[in-house]
């Protein structure tokens, strides 16, 4: 599924989850060893394939204007071929070598490719800091965060910048574990109002004021 | 010596009070963003882009110069104090830097890093002043085939040679290219992949893509880990941030060696400073072994910190030269700077030095000024910057989320852009989750249109004969270098995989 595709349909579905999310769910309850254990990366293959299919459909159904040679279909065709090839190889790799235990979670281990270039830098990656955190993704936190962003986008035209941005700020604080609810709320209002003021007054950019229009 | 005269004119332009103010603002912002873990100068520039629309281009670029180097000065701070490098370019300097901090020499380590960043940046900017015009002159001889070769080189170098896994890099590249073809096709006027939405006729804004991938993707990825990962304890820097003459003498050759590694890598479109920083680190390690230096790896070696730090800033400096002279971004930050130029209707490349001279030279001059400002900011106030790390993470990421929304909404006041931002943010999260590199997406989005236009132009001139792509010595050389790089890295990857497999077998036996 391409990004454009997603956004076009999202307002209709009204949920913050999209293909990428729903596809990953089977991998979330990691304790059981299912087919998906260590193979949740297939989500990426699905994503690449979705982009490729979207491009293929778009290329085939394209209304070509003008008669330039090579035409506008030329480059997308090359990209499609590349994407199908990449999806194939990637899928094959994941099916053959599923990530094991800890490595499945090595999300942000950073590029250690440089070790390959400099054999002497082995053991150089600074990792003694991590005493084995839990591996799987915290879908609850991610879900609430994405939900808040969806709510923000829907709220923005109605409630205006100050309220919806303050809501977003507060929600992110809450979801990331802040305990000071009231203080966060005042901080959020302060932050969003400061932005509204700075932008409207100094830069002349109009942020929607929503139903507070008359009041402000 | 013409360059020198032009540079002095540039200094005259850049040294006005208001422009100086922008340099300082940029340097402060850049350092702040750099200090915070997980955020780099690429994101800072991306978030600032929409905000600077109301500035004139010179002021905006002068500020970006400050942000650009500021991010590099700052990103080693969190690496040294917390052992969480702010950027991948700071991984190598964190290794010895954090050991120094644990040994009670945090202030000294911060000073070594700041001076190293200064020396690397200074040498690189000097090189750019003298060689960028020459490079630009050379580039005027380039035709469509040469430009396509350069773009193809950048694509493959960043995705295949430098990435952790070749196929992951290529997947990221493909997604980026797919994003880049959305919109109305220039030469033919055909609307492509827009789903009939007029908002997409201009394509997906590069700001949406960078802010989504770098800022929102980072926030979502932090959210997915924040209740899982342990917290790091911070080391408070104490003592004076000065180096004794003997220490300075010890560090100086390391700074210079580091800068030597960094300078050439900036011009190669090979994805930033990870490779030169690790090469610099490896060299210092080897030299330490030979000289019987026991600091290295135990109490922390000043040299082991000085070299990678100088290397990373030297890479950043010459990357700017490649961007200005060839229009070719060689790192993620440079890619966003290119988007910034395009936003102002300027196309970096050979013509920029002729048509945009009144912008280029003040920009180069303000890079020098920015470096001096940053050296002062970071030497004097290193301890103050470290206080930034005490800001609770939830406030930090809440502000980033809101600012990301603001920055994207400011482009064209449309909620479609916000939906796109969310979608790309999720893409950024999935890519982080599975360790896919993000830089190829950015390079593909930015250079994709150029690659397509030049390829089609070359082929329409040659009437479809593919031979035109390899018809000049320059293109042939480029493709040969590329092929050699691909083969070399493929061999390295295979060798490493074999070693890993052997190790696993051993572990299995042990278990």
PDB file of N, CA and C in Angstrom, chain A residues 3 7 40-41 44 47 51 55 63 65 69-70 72 74-76 82 86 93 100 104 107-108 112-114 116-118 120 124 133-138 141-142 149 152 173 175 178 183-184 199 203 208, chain B residues 54 95 162 164 167-168 170-171 174 178 185 188 190 192-193 221 223-225 227-229 274 278 282 285 394-395 398 405-406 409 418-420 422 427 432-434 436 452 455-456 459-460 488 492 504:
ATOM      1  N   UNK A   3       1.749   5.286   0.341  1.00  0.00           N
ATOM      2  CA  UNK A   3       1.375   6.296   1.307  1.00  0.00           C
ATOM      3  C   UNK A   3       0.155   7.068   0.817  1.00  0.00           C
ATOM      4  N   UNK A   7      -3.579   7.525   2.761  1.00  0.00           N
ATOM      5  CA  UNK A   7      -4.185   8.747   3.232  1.00  0.00           C
ATOM      6  C   UNK A   7      -5.509   8.992   2.557  1.00  0.00           C
ATOM      7  N   UNK A  40       8.280 -11.388  11.811  1.00  0.00           N
ATOM      8  CA  UNK A  40       7.365 -10.253  11.676  1.00  0.00           C
ATOM      9  C   UNK A  40       7.867  -9.266  10.634  1.00  0.00           C
ATOM     10  N   UNK A  41       9.141  -9.377  10.276  1.00  0.00           N
ATOM     11  CA  UNK A  41       9.708  -8.473   9.280  1.00  0.00           C
ATOM     12  C   UNK A  41       9.011  -8.635   7.930  1.00  0.00           C
ATOM     13  N   UNK A  44       7.408  -5.750   6.231  1.00  0.00           N
ATOM     14  CA  UNK A  44       8.105  -4.859   5.315  1.00  0.00           C
ATOM     15  C   UNK A  44       7.976  -5.386   3.896  1.00  0.00           C
ATOM     16  N   UNK A  47       4.723  -4.460   2.695  1.00  0.00           N
ATOM     17  CA  UNK A  47       4.706  -3.029   2.393  1.00  0.00           C
ATOM     18  C   UNK A  47       5.340  -2.752   1.031  1.00  0.00           C
ATOM     19  N   UNK A  51       3.465  -1.281  -2.310  1.00  0.00           N
ATOM     20  CA  UNK A  51       3.914  -0.123  -3.083  1.00  0.00           C
ATOM     21  C   UNK A  51       4.085  -0.520  -4.542  1.00  0.00           C
ATOM     22  N   UNK A  55       2.080   0.940  -7.757  1.00  0.00           N
ATOM     23  CA  UNK A  55       2.781   1.555  -8.889  1.00  0.00           C
ATOM     24  C   UNK A  55       2.416   0.851 -10.187  1.00  0.00           C
ATOM     25  N   UNK A  63      -3.135   7.699 -17.898  1.00  0.00           N
ATOM     26  CA  UNK A  63      -3.506   8.412 -19.127  1.00  0.00           C
ATOM     27  C   UNK A  63      -2.288   9.195 -19.570  1.00  0.00           C
ATOM     28  N   UNK A  65      -0.200  11.718 -21.397  1.00  0.00           N
ATOM     29  CA  UNK A  65      -0.348  12.930 -22.197  1.00  0.00           C
ATOM     30  C   UNK A  65       0.967  13.171 -22.932  1.00  0.00           C
ATOM     31  N   UNK A  69       9.334  10.467 -25.754  1.00  0.00           N
ATOM     32  CA  UNK A  69       9.925   9.125 -25.689  1.00  0.00           C
ATOM     33  C   UNK A  69      11.296   9.261 -25.028  1.00  0.00           C
ATOM     34  N   UNK A  70      11.603   8.509 -23.989  1.00  0.00           N
ATOM     35  CA  UNK A  70      10.737   7.621 -23.206  1.00  0.00           C
ATOM     36  C   UNK A  70       9.694   8.417 -22.428  1.00  0.00           C
ATOM     37  N   UNK A  72       6.275   8.987 -19.622  1.00  0.00           N
ATOM     38  CA  UNK A  72       6.169   9.026 -18.162  1.00  0.00           C
ATOM     39  C   UNK A  72       6.051   7.647 -17.510  1.00  0.00           C
ATOM     40  N   UNK A  74       8.050   5.172 -18.220  1.00  0.00           N
ATOM     41  CA  UNK A  74       9.343   4.512 -18.311  1.00  0.00           C
ATOM     42  C   UNK A  74       9.998   4.311 -16.939  1.00  0.00           C
ATOM     43  N   UNK A  75      10.129   5.400 -16.182  1.00  0.00           N
ATOM     44  CA  UNK A  75      10.828   5.325 -14.897  1.00  0.00           C
ATOM     45  C   UNK A  75      10.054   4.502 -13.863  1.00  0.00           C
ATOM     46  N   UNK A  76       8.717   4.727 -13.739  1.00  0.00           N
ATOM     47  CA  UNK A  76       7.964   3.887 -12.800  1.00  0.00           C
ATOM     48  C   UNK A  76       8.094   2.396 -13.095  1.00  0.00           C
ATOM     49  N   UNK A  82      12.325  -3.204  -9.836  1.00  0.00           N
ATOM     50  CA  UNK A  82      13.241  -3.225  -8.700  1.00  0.00           C
ATOM     51  C   UNK A  82      12.511  -3.618  -7.418  1.00  0.00           C
ATOM     52  N   UNK A  86      13.293  -6.779  -5.029  1.00  0.00           N
ATOM     53  CA  UNK A  86      13.690  -6.589  -3.629  1.00  0.00           C
ATOM     54  C   UNK A  86      12.758  -7.349  -2.697  1.00  0.00           C
ATOM     55  N   UNK A  93      14.874 -14.238   2.223  1.00  0.00           N
ATOM     56  CA  UNK A  93      15.840 -14.173   3.333  1.00  0.00           C
ATOM     57  C   UNK A  93      15.162 -14.356   4.684  1.00  0.00           C
ATOM     58  N   UNK A 100      16.298 -14.440  15.509  1.00  0.00           N
ATOM     59  CA  UNK A 100      16.205 -15.260  16.716  1.00  0.00           C
ATOM     60  C   UNK A 100      16.177 -14.372  17.939  1.00  0.00           C
ATOM     61  N   UNK A 104      15.704 -10.330  17.171  1.00  0.00           N
ATOM     62  CA  UNK A 104      14.449  -9.842  16.625  1.00  0.00           C
ATOM     63  C   UNK A 104      14.170  -8.443  17.128  1.00  0.00           C
ATOM     64  N   UNK A 107      16.329  -3.467  17.292  1.00  0.00           N
ATOM     65  CA  UNK A 107      15.750  -2.393  16.489  1.00  0.00           C
ATOM     66  C   UNK A 107      16.774  -1.372  16.078  1.00  0.00           C
ATOM     67  N   UNK A 108      17.403  -0.827  17.089  1.00  0.00           N
ATOM     68  CA  UNK A 108      18.162   0.380  16.815  1.00  0.00           C
ATOM     69  C   UNK A 108      19.613   0.148  17.117  1.00  0.00           C
ATOM     70  N   UNK A 112      26.280  -1.323  12.039  1.00  0.00           N
ATOM     71  CA  UNK A 112      27.570  -1.895  12.417  1.00  0.00           C
ATOM     72  C   UNK A 112      28.317  -2.338  11.178  1.00  0.00           C
ATOM     73  N   UNK A 113      27.811  -1.841  10.042  1.00  0.00           N
ATOM     74  CA  UNK A 113      28.449  -2.156   8.770  1.00  0.00           C
ATOM     75  C   UNK A 113      29.890  -1.716   8.757  1.00  0.00           C
ATOM     76  N   UNK A 114      30.170  -0.661   9.530  1.00  0.00           N
ATOM     77  CA  UNK A 114      31.504  -0.110   9.498  1.00  0.00           C
ATOM     78  C   UNK A 114      32.532  -1.117  10.002  1.00  0.00           C
ATOM     79  N   UNK A 116      32.597  -4.021   9.165  1.00  0.00           N
ATOM     80  CA  UNK A 116      32.978  -4.809   8.011  1.00  0.00           C
ATOM     81  C   UNK A 116      34.110  -4.138   7.262  1.00  0.00           C
ATOM     82  N   UNK A 117      34.076  -2.808   7.264  1.00  0.00           N
ATOM     83  CA  UNK A 117      35.085  -2.096   6.508  1.00  0.00           C
ATOM     84  C   UNK A 117      36.386  -2.014   7.284  1.00  0.00           C
ATOM     85  N   UNK A 118      36.270  -2.051   8.577  1.00  0.00           N
ATOM     86  CA  UNK A 118      37.479  -1.964   9.375  1.00  0.00           C
ATOM     87  C   UNK A 118      37.495  -3.129  10.364  1.00  0.00           C
ATOM     88  N   UNK A 120      39.378  -4.056  12.356  1.00  0.00           N
ATOM     89  CA  UNK A 120      39.984  -3.806  13.661  1.00  0.00           C
ATOM     90  C   UNK A 120      39.029  -3.172  14.649  1.00  0.00           C
ATOM     91  N   UNK A 124      33.671  -2.792  18.822  1.00  0.00           N
ATOM     92  CA  UNK A 124      33.683  -1.362  19.012  1.00  0.00           C
ATOM     93  C   UNK A 124      32.298  -0.812  19.289  1.00  0.00           C
ATOM     94  N   UNK A 133      16.708  -5.665  27.265  1.00  0.00           N
ATOM     95  CA  UNK A 133      15.343  -5.200  27.436  1.00  0.00           C
ATOM     96  C   UNK A 133      14.379  -6.189  26.776  1.00  0.00           C
ATOM     97  N   UNK A 134      13.113  -6.075  27.139  1.00  0.00           N
ATOM     98  CA  UNK A 134      12.134  -6.945  26.490  1.00  0.00           C
ATOM     99  C   UNK A 134      12.125  -6.646  25.010  1.00  0.00           C
ATOM    100  N   UNK A 135      11.789  -7.646  24.244  1.00  0.00           N
ATOM    101  CA  UNK A 135      12.042  -7.504  22.830  1.00  0.00           C
ATOM    102  C   UNK A 135      10.904  -6.896  22.041  1.00  0.00           C
ATOM    103  N   UNK A 136       9.699  -7.357  22.246  1.00  0.00           N
ATOM    104  CA  UNK A 136       8.660  -6.997  21.285  1.00  0.00           C
ATOM    105  C   UNK A 136       8.193  -5.561  21.462  1.00  0.00           C
ATOM    106  N   UNK A 137       7.531  -5.071  20.429  1.00  0.00           N
ATOM    107  CA  UNK A 137       7.087  -3.689  20.405  1.00  0.00           C
ATOM    108  C   UNK A 137       5.897  -3.493  21.341  1.00  0.00           C
ATOM    109  N   UNK A 138       5.877  -2.324  21.957  1.00  0.00           N
ATOM    110  CA  UNK A 138       4.820  -1.976  22.889  1.00  0.00           C
ATOM    111  C   UNK A 138       3.641  -1.401  22.088  1.00  0.00           C
ATOM    112  N   UNK A 141       1.190   1.457  23.650  1.00  0.00           N
ATOM    113  CA  UNK A 141       1.687   2.827  23.619  1.00  0.00           C
ATOM    114  C   UNK A 141       1.642   3.400  22.211  1.00  0.00           C
ATOM    115  N   UNK A 142       2.119   2.589  21.239  1.00  0.00           N
ATOM    116  CA  UNK A 142       2.125   3.065  19.860  1.00  0.00           C
ATOM    117  C   UNK A 142       0.705   3.353  19.405  1.00  0.00           C
ATOM    118  N   UNK A 149      -2.726  11.218  17.344  1.00  0.00           N
ATOM    119  CA  UNK A 149      -2.387  12.032  16.174  1.00  0.00           C
ATOM    120  C   UNK A 149      -3.578  12.094  15.226  1.00  0.00           C
ATOM    121  N   UNK A 152      -5.968  14.437  16.592  1.00  0.00           N
ATOM    122  CA  UNK A 152      -5.489  15.811  16.389  1.00  0.00           C
ATOM    123  C   UNK A 152      -5.830  16.302  14.987  1.00  0.00           C
ATOM    124  N   UNK A 173       2.610  13.325  26.243  1.00  0.00           N
ATOM    125  CA  UNK A 173       3.201  13.260  27.583  1.00  0.00           C
ATOM    126  C   UNK A 173       2.633  12.076  28.350  1.00  0.00           C
ATOM    127  N   UNK A 175       1.121   9.357  27.282  1.00  0.00           N
ATOM    128  CA  UNK A 175       1.420   8.040  26.753  1.00  0.00           C
ATOM    129  C   UNK A 175       2.880   7.675  27.003  1.00  0.00           C
ATOM    130  N   UNK A 178       4.248  10.381  31.631  1.00  0.00           N
ATOM    131  CA  UNK A 178       4.282  11.493  32.566  1.00  0.00           C
ATOM    132  C   UNK A 178       3.203  11.303  33.621  1.00  0.00           C
ATOM    133  N   UNK A 183      -0.124  19.662  35.616  1.00  0.00           N
ATOM    134  CA  UNK A 183       0.993  20.484  35.169  1.00  0.00           C
ATOM    135  C   UNK A 183       1.182  20.350  33.657  1.00  0.00           C
ATOM    136  N   UNK A 184       1.065  19.111  33.173  1.00  0.00           N
ATOM    137  CA  UNK A 184       1.192  18.878  31.732  1.00  0.00           C
ATOM    138  C   UNK A 184       0.147  19.666  30.965  1.00  0.00           C
ATOM    139  N   UNK A 199       3.345  32.546  15.519  1.00  0.00           N
ATOM    140  CA  UNK A 199       3.125  32.380  14.087  1.00  0.00           C
ATOM    141  C   UNK A 199       2.199  33.433  13.525  1.00  0.00           C
ATOM    142  N   UNK A 203       5.141  35.739  12.024  1.00  0.00           N
ATOM    143  CA  UNK A 203       5.404  35.194  10.698  1.00  0.00           C
ATOM    144  C   UNK A 203       4.206  35.331   9.770  1.00  0.00           C
ATOM    145  N   UNK A 208      -5.483  27.632  12.166  1.00  0.00           N
ATOM    146  CA  UNK A 208      -6.937  27.694  12.371  1.00  0.00           C
ATOM    147  C   UNK A 208      -7.256  27.964  13.835  1.00  0.00           C
TER     148      UNK A 208
ATOM    149  N   UNK B  54       9.496  32.850   5.707  1.00  0.00           N
ATOM    150  CA  UNK B  54       9.346  34.298   5.678  1.00  0.00           C
ATOM    151  C   UNK B  54      10.689  35.017   5.761  1.00  0.00           C
ATOM    152  N   UNK B  95      32.619   5.862  22.046  1.00  0.00           N
ATOM    153  CA  UNK B  95      33.266   4.706  22.652  1.00  0.00           C
ATOM    154  C   UNK B  95      34.311   5.154  23.662  1.00  0.00           C
ATOM    155  N   UNK B 162      26.898   1.178   1.828  1.00  0.00           N
ATOM    156  CA  UNK B 162      27.045   1.644   3.190  1.00  0.00           C
ATOM    157  C   UNK B 162      26.083   0.970   4.156  1.00  0.00           C
ATOM    158  N   UNK B 164      23.744  -1.575   6.300  1.00  0.00           N
ATOM    159  CA  UNK B 164      23.991  -2.786   7.042  1.00  0.00           C
ATOM    160  C   UNK B 164      23.711  -3.996   6.167  1.00  0.00           C
ATOM    161  N   UNK B 167      20.139  -5.529   0.784  1.00  0.00           N
ATOM    162  CA  UNK B 167      18.772  -5.639   0.303  1.00  0.00           C
ATOM    163  C   UNK B 167      17.859  -4.678   1.066  1.00  0.00           C
ATOM    164  N   UNK B 168      18.169  -4.447   2.348  1.00  0.00           N
ATOM    165  CA  UNK B 168      17.375  -3.484   3.107  1.00  0.00           C
ATOM    166  C   UNK B 168      17.560  -2.077   2.538  1.00  0.00           C
ATOM    167  N   UNK B 170      18.337  -1.338  -0.515  1.00  0.00           N
ATOM    168  CA  UNK B 170      17.664  -1.238  -1.809  1.00  0.00           C
ATOM    169  C   UNK B 170      16.153  -1.118  -1.631  1.00  0.00           C
ATOM    170  N   UNK B 171      15.607  -1.807  -0.626  1.00  0.00           N
ATOM    171  CA  UNK B 171      14.169  -1.696  -0.371  1.00  0.00           C
ATOM    172  C   UNK B 171      13.824  -0.253  -0.009  1.00  0.00           C
ATOM    173  N   UNK B 174      13.952   1.866  -3.091  1.00  0.00           N
ATOM    174  CA  UNK B 174      12.787   1.668  -3.960  1.00  0.00           C
ATOM    175  C   UNK B 174      11.571   2.421  -3.437  1.00  0.00           C
ATOM    176  N   UNK B 178       9.634   5.395  -5.359  1.00  0.00           N
ATOM    177  CA  UNK B 178       8.198   5.340  -5.599  1.00  0.00           C
ATOM    178  C   UNK B 178       7.536   6.633  -5.114  1.00  0.00           C
ATOM    179  N   UNK B 185       4.053  14.679 -14.120  1.00  0.00           N
ATOM    180  CA  UNK B 185       5.335  14.476 -14.776  1.00  0.00           C
ATOM    181  C   UNK B 185       5.660  15.704 -15.620  1.00  0.00           C
ATOM    182  N   UNK B 188       5.933  15.525 -19.863  1.00  0.00           N
ATOM    183  CA  UNK B 188       4.751  15.177 -20.639  1.00  0.00           C
ATOM    184  C   UNK B 188       3.466  15.785 -20.087  1.00  0.00           C
ATOM    185  N   UNK B 190       1.736  14.454 -17.766  1.00  0.00           N
ATOM    186  CA  UNK B 190       0.866  13.380 -17.301  1.00  0.00           C
ATOM    187  C   UNK B 190       0.795  13.391 -15.782  1.00  0.00           C
ATOM    188  N   UNK B 192       0.621  11.441 -12.460  1.00  0.00           N
ATOM    189  CA  UNK B 192       0.987  10.067 -12.108  1.00  0.00           C
ATOM    190  C   UNK B 192       0.697   9.765 -10.642  1.00  0.00           C
ATOM    191  N   UNK B 193       0.018   8.671 -10.396  1.00  0.00           N
ATOM    192  CA  UNK B 193      -0.205   8.138  -9.044  1.00  0.00           C
ATOM    193  C   UNK B 193      -0.788   9.162  -8.075  1.00  0.00           C
ATOM    194  N   UNK B 221       8.809   5.443  17.374  1.00  0.00           N
ATOM    195  CA  UNK B 221       9.726   4.383  17.747  1.00  0.00           C
ATOM    196  C   UNK B 221      10.139   4.503  19.220  1.00  0.00           C
ATOM    197  N   UNK B 223       8.157   5.719  21.492  1.00  0.00           N
ATOM    198  CA  UNK B 223       6.966   5.276  22.216  1.00  0.00           C
ATOM    199  C   UNK B 223       6.911   3.757  22.300  1.00  0.00           C
ATOM    200  N   UNK B 224       7.377   3.101  21.268  1.00  0.00           N
ATOM    201  CA  UNK B 224       7.288   1.641  21.259  1.00  0.00           C
ATOM    202  C   UNK B 224       8.297   1.014  22.206  1.00  0.00           C
ATOM    203  N   UNK B 225       9.260   1.798  22.682  1.00  0.00           N
ATOM    204  CA  UNK B 225      10.305   1.241  23.529  1.00  0.00           C
ATOM    205  C   UNK B 225      10.338   1.847  24.929  1.00  0.00           C
ATOM    206  N   UNK B 227       8.587   2.144  27.571  1.00  0.00           N
ATOM    207  CA  UNK B 227       8.273   1.381  28.773  1.00  0.00           C
ATOM    208  C   UNK B 227       9.046   0.074  28.835  1.00  0.00           C
ATOM    209  N   UNK B 228       9.952  -0.109  27.892  1.00  0.00           N
ATOM    210  CA  UNK B 228      10.704  -1.356  27.842  1.00  0.00           C
ATOM    211  C   UNK B 228      12.183  -1.179  28.187  1.00  0.00           C
ATOM    212  N   UNK B 229      12.747  -0.118  27.608  1.00  0.00           N
ATOM    213  CA  UNK B 229      14.197   0.026  27.740  1.00  0.00           C
ATOM    214  C   UNK B 229      14.574   0.586  29.107  1.00  0.00           C
ATOM    215  N   UNK B 274      29.562   7.745   8.994  1.00  0.00           N
ATOM    216  CA  UNK B 274      29.806   6.533   9.784  1.00  0.00           C
ATOM    217  C   UNK B 274      31.140   5.891   9.395  1.00  0.00           C
ATOM    218  N   UNK B 278      34.552   5.619  11.855  1.00  0.00           N
ATOM    219  CA  UNK B 278      35.059   4.332  12.330  1.00  0.00           C
ATOM    220  C   UNK B 278      36.457   4.040  11.810  1.00  0.00           C
ATOM    221  N   UNK B 282      39.455   3.318  14.275  1.00  0.00           N
ATOM    222  CA  UNK B 282      40.267   2.114  14.109  1.00  0.00           C
ATOM    223  C   UNK B 282      41.750   2.431  14.005  1.00  0.00           C
ATOM    224  N   UNK B 285      43.167   3.297  17.322  1.00  0.00           N
ATOM    225  CA  UNK B 285      43.273   2.094  18.136  1.00  0.00           C
ATOM    226  C   UNK B 285      44.545   1.322  17.782  1.00  0.00           C
ATOM    227  N   UNK B 394       9.303  12.796  27.991  1.00  0.00           N
ATOM    228  CA  UNK B 394       7.962  12.965  27.430  1.00  0.00           C
ATOM    229  C   UNK B 394       7.707  14.389  26.967  1.00  0.00           C
ATOM    230  N   UNK B 395       8.282  15.389  27.687  1.00  0.00           N
ATOM    231  CA  UNK B 395       8.086  16.763  27.212  1.00  0.00           C
ATOM    232  C   UNK B 395       8.812  16.979  25.895  1.00  0.00           C
ATOM    233  N   UNK B 398       6.847  15.244  23.161  1.00  0.00           N
ATOM    234  CA  UNK B 398       5.572  15.921  22.937  1.00  0.00           C
ATOM    235  C   UNK B 398       5.806  17.182  22.113  1.00  0.00           C
ATOM    236  N   UNK B 405       3.869  18.534  13.440  1.00  0.00           N
ATOM    237  CA  UNK B 405       2.556  18.845  12.877  1.00  0.00           C
ATOM    238  C   UNK B 405       2.531  20.286  12.370  1.00  0.00           C
ATOM    239  N   UNK B 406       3.064  21.186  13.206  1.00  0.00           N
ATOM    240  CA  UNK B 406       3.081  22.597  12.841  1.00  0.00           C
ATOM    241  C   UNK B 406       3.871  22.823  11.556  1.00  0.00           C
ATOM    242  N   UNK B 409       1.959  21.471   8.594  1.00  0.00           N
ATOM    243  CA  UNK B 409       0.737  22.225   8.319  1.00  0.00           C
ATOM    244  C   UNK B 409       1.086  23.584   7.726  1.00  0.00           C
ATOM    245  N   UNK B 418      -1.051  16.407   6.597  1.00  0.00           N
ATOM    246  CA  UNK B 418      -0.925  15.810   7.921  1.00  0.00           C
ATOM    247  C   UNK B 418      -1.183  14.311   7.871  1.00  0.00           C
ATOM    248  N   UNK B 419      -2.156  13.880   7.069  1.00  0.00           N
ATOM    249  CA  UNK B 419      -2.394  12.431   6.919  1.00  0.00           C
ATOM    250  C   UNK B 419      -1.174  11.761   6.295  1.00  0.00           C
ATOM    251  N   UNK B 420      -0.622  12.434   5.275  1.00  0.00           N
ATOM    252  CA  UNK B 420       0.596  11.901   4.659  1.00  0.00           C
ATOM    253  C   UNK B 420       1.711  11.784   5.693  1.00  0.00           C
ATOM    254  N   UNK B 422       1.468  11.364   8.884  1.00  0.00           N
ATOM    255  CA  UNK B 422       1.242  10.233   9.778  1.00  0.00           C
ATOM    256  C   UNK B 422       1.622   8.922   9.090  1.00  0.00           C
ATOM    257  N   UNK B 427       5.654   4.609   8.447  1.00  0.00           N
ATOM    258  CA  UNK B 427       6.674   3.961   7.618  1.00  0.00           C
ATOM    259  C   UNK B 427       8.041   4.080   8.294  1.00  0.00           C
ATOM    260  N   UNK B 432      12.533   1.744  11.267  1.00  0.00           N
ATOM    261  CA  UNK B 432      13.406   1.710  12.445  1.00  0.00           C
ATOM    262  C   UNK B 432      13.295   0.372  13.161  1.00  0.00           C
ATOM    263  N   UNK B 433      12.075  -0.101  13.278  1.00  0.00           N
ATOM    264  CA  UNK B 433      11.835  -1.340  14.000  1.00  0.00           C
ATOM    265  C   UNK B 433      12.637  -2.499  13.398  1.00  0.00           C
ATOM    266  N   UNK B 434      12.718  -2.527  12.073  1.00  0.00           N
ATOM    267  CA  UNK B 434      13.414  -3.634  11.424  1.00  0.00           C
ATOM    268  C   UNK B 434      14.776  -3.213  10.890  1.00  0.00           C
ATOM    269  N   UNK B 436      15.866  -0.863   8.954  1.00  0.00           N
ATOM    270  CA  UNK B 436      16.071  -0.436   7.567  1.00  0.00           C
ATOM    271  C   UNK B 436      16.635   0.979   7.598  1.00  0.00           C
ATOM    272  N   UNK B 452      15.459  10.697 -13.073  1.00  0.00           N
ATOM    273  CA  UNK B 452      14.484  10.388 -14.120  1.00  0.00           C
ATOM    274  C   UNK B 452      14.613  11.352 -15.295  1.00  0.00           C
ATOM    275  N   UNK B 455      17.868  10.771 -17.219  1.00  0.00           N
ATOM    276  CA  UNK B 455      17.857   9.500 -17.942  1.00  0.00           C
ATOM    277  C   UNK B 455      17.005   9.617 -19.199  1.00  0.00           C
ATOM    278  N   UNK B 456      15.824  10.212 -19.037  1.00  0.00           N
ATOM    279  CA  UNK B 456      14.948  10.335 -20.200  1.00  0.00           C
ATOM    280  C   UNK B 456      15.542  11.277 -21.235  1.00  0.00           C
ATOM    281  N   UNK B 459      18.278   9.434 -23.083  1.00  0.00           N
ATOM    282  CA  UNK B 459      17.764   8.405 -23.990  1.00  0.00           C
ATOM    283  C   UNK B 459      17.000   9.013 -25.154  1.00  0.00           C
ATOM    284  N   UNK B 460      16.372  10.166 -24.942  1.00  0.00           N
ATOM    285  CA  UNK B 460      15.638  10.726 -26.071  1.00  0.00           C
ATOM    286  C   UNK B 460      16.604  11.348 -27.070  1.00  0.00           C
ATOM    287  N   UNK B 488      33.169  -5.243  -3.463  1.00  0.00           N
ATOM    288  CA  UNK B 488      33.902  -5.228  -2.200  1.00  0.00           C
ATOM    289  C   UNK B 488      32.950  -5.413  -1.026  1.00  0.00           C
ATOM    290  N   UNK B 492      32.521  -8.406   1.746  1.00  0.00           N
ATOM    291  CA  UNK B 492      32.568  -8.155   3.188  1.00  0.00           C
ATOM    292  C   UNK B 492      31.333  -8.703   3.893  1.00  0.00           C
ATOM    293  N   UNK B 504      27.608 -18.735  15.751  1.00  0.00           N
ATOM    294  CA  UNK B 504      26.369 -19.338  16.223  1.00  0.00           C
ATOM    295  C   UNK B 504      26.531 -20.837  16.440  1.00  0.00           C
TER     296      UNK B 504
END
